[in-house]
Short mmCIF file of C-alpha atoms in Angstrom, two decimals:
data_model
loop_
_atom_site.label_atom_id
_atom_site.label_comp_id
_atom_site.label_asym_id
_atom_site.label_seq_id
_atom_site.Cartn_x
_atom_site.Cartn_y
_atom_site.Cartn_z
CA UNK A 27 5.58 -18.63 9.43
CA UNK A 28 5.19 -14.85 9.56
CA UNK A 29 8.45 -14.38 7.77
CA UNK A 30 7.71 -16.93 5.13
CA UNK A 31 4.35 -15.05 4.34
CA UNK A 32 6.03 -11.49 4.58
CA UNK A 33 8.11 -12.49 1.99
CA UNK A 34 5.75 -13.57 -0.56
CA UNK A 35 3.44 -10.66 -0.95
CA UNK A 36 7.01 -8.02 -0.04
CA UNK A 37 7.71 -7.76 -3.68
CA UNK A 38 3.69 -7.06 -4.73
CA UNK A 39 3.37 -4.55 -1.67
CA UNK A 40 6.52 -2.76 -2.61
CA UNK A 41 5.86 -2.21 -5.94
CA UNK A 42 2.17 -1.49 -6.14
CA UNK A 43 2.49 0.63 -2.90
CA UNK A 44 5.16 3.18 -4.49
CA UNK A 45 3.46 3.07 -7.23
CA UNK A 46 0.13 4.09 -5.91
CA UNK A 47 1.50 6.67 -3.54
CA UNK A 48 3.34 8.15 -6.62
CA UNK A 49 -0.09 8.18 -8.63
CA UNK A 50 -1.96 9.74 -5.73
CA UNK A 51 0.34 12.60 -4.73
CA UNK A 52 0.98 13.45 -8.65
CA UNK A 53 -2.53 13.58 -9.33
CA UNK A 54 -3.51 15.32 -6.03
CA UNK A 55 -0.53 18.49 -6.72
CA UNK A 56 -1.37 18.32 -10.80
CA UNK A 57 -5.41 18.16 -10.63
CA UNK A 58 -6.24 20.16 -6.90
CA UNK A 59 -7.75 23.29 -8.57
CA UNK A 60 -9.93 21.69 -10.52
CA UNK A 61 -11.51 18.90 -7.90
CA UNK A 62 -14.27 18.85 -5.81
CA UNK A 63 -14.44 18.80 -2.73
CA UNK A 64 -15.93 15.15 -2.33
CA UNK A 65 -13.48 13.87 -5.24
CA UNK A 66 -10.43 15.80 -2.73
CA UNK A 67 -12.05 14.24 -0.01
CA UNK A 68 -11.77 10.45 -1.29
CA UNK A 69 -8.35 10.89 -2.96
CA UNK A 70 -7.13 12.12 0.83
CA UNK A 71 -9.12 9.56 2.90
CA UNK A 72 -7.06 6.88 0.38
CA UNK A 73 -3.63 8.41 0.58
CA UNK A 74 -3.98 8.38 4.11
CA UNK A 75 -5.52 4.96 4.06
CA UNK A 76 -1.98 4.07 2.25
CA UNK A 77 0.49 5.90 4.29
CA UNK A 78 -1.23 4.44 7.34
CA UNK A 79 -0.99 0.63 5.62
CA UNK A 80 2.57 1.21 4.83
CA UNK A 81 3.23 2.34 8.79
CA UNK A 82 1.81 -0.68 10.19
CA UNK A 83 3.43 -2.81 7.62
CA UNK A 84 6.86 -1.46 8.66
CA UNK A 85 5.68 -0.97 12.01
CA UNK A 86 5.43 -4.88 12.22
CA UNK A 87 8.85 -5.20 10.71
CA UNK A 88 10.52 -3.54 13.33
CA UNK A 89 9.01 -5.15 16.68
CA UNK A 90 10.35 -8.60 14.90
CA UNK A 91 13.86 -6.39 15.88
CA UNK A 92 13.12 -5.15 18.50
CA UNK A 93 11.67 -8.23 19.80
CA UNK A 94 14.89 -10.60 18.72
CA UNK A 95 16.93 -7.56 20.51
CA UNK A 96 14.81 -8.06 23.15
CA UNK A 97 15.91 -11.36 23.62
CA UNK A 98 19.09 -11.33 23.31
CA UNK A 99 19.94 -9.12 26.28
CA UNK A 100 17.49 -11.17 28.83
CA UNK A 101 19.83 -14.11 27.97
CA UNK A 102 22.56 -11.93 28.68
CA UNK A 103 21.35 -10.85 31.99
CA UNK A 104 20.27 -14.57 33.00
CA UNK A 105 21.80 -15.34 35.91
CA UNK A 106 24.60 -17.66 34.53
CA UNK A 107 26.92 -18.67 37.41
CA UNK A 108 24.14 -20.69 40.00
CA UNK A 109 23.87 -23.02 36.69
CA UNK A 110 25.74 -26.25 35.63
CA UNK A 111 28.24 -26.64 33.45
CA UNK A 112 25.40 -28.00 30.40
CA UNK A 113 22.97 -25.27 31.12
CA UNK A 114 25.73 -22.79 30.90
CA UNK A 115 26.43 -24.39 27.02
CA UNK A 116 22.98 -24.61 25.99
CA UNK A 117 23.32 -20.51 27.09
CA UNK A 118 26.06 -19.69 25.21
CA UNK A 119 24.71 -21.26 22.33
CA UNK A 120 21.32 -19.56 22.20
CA UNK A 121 22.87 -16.09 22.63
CA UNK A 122 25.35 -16.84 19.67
CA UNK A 123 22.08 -17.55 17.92
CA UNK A 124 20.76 -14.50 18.76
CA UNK A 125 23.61 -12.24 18.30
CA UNK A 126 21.90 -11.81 14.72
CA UNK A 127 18.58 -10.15 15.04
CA UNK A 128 15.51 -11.72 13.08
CA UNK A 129 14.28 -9.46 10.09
CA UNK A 130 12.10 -9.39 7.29
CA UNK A 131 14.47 -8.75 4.04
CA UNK A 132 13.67 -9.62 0.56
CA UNK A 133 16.48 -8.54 -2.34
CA UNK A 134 18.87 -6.32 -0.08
CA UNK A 135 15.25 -4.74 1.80
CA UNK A 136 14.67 -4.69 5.37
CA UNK A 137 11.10 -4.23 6.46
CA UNK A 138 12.02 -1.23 9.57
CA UNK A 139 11.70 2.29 9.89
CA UNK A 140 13.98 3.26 7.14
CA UNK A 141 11.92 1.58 4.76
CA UNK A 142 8.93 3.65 5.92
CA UNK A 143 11.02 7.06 4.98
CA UNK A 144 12.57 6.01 1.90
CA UNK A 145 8.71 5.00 0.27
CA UNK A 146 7.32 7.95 1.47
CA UNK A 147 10.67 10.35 0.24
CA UNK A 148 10.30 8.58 -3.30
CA UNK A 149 6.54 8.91 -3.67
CA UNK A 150 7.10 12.84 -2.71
CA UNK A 151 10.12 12.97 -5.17
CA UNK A 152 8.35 11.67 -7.72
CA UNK A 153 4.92 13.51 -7.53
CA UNK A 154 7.27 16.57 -7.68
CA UNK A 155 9.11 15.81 -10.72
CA UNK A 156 5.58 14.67 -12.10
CA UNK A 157 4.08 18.64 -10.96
CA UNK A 158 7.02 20.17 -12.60
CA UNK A 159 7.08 18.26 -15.81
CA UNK A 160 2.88 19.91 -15.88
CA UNK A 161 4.05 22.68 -14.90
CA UNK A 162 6.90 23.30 -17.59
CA UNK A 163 4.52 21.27 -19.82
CA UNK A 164 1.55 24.34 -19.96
CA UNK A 165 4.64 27.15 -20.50
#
């Protein structure tokens, strides 16, 4: 059910999310000098409000591995041999099932830890191309 939810709003949450943390840090390197302080202070409070949202949304992502890891090496430290013959089956076939770890991916994209770097080395890419077309811009 969690899954099947994830996967719906991935594509919105992706998208928007880069998006806004592109728009944020571009307008936070271009426009600093000439903010207030209260303006600086919302635009930070709401990156950080994003960057924290995109954490715990990848956060999330990778218990569900670590989790289905998890798993999978209790039922390969069960205690095996005292068992019959058709608890030894039913076994074997629930570690084969777990031998593939459960993960949130939509298009090729795995909701981990990686996920949380490459968003946050794009948004920073970007703003910077965004500062240096201003800067190169008012030459």
């Amino acid at each position: 059910m969690i899954v099947n939810l994830t996967l719906t709003g991935m594509p919105f949450f992706l998208l928007l999310g880069v998006l806004f943390l592109i728009s944020c840090l571009g307008f936070i390197i271009n426009f600093a000098d000439t903010m207030t302080n209260i303006l600086k202070i919302r635009i930070f409070m709401t990156v950080i409000t994003a960057i924290y949202m995109t954490i715990l949304f990848c956060w999330t992502g990778q218990q569900l591995i670590d989790v289905s890891n998890n798993l999978f090496f209790s039922l390969i430290g069960a205690p095996w041999y005292y068992w019959n013959l058709k608890n030894i089956k039913i076994l074997l076939i629930l570690i084969i099932n777990c031998t593939k770890n459960d993960n949130i991916v939509l298009a090729g994209i795995c909701v981990d830890y990686k996920l949380l770097v490459v968003i946050l080395r794009i948004s920073v890419s970007y703003a910077l191309v965004l500062f240096k077309l201003r800067k190169s811009s008012l030459v």
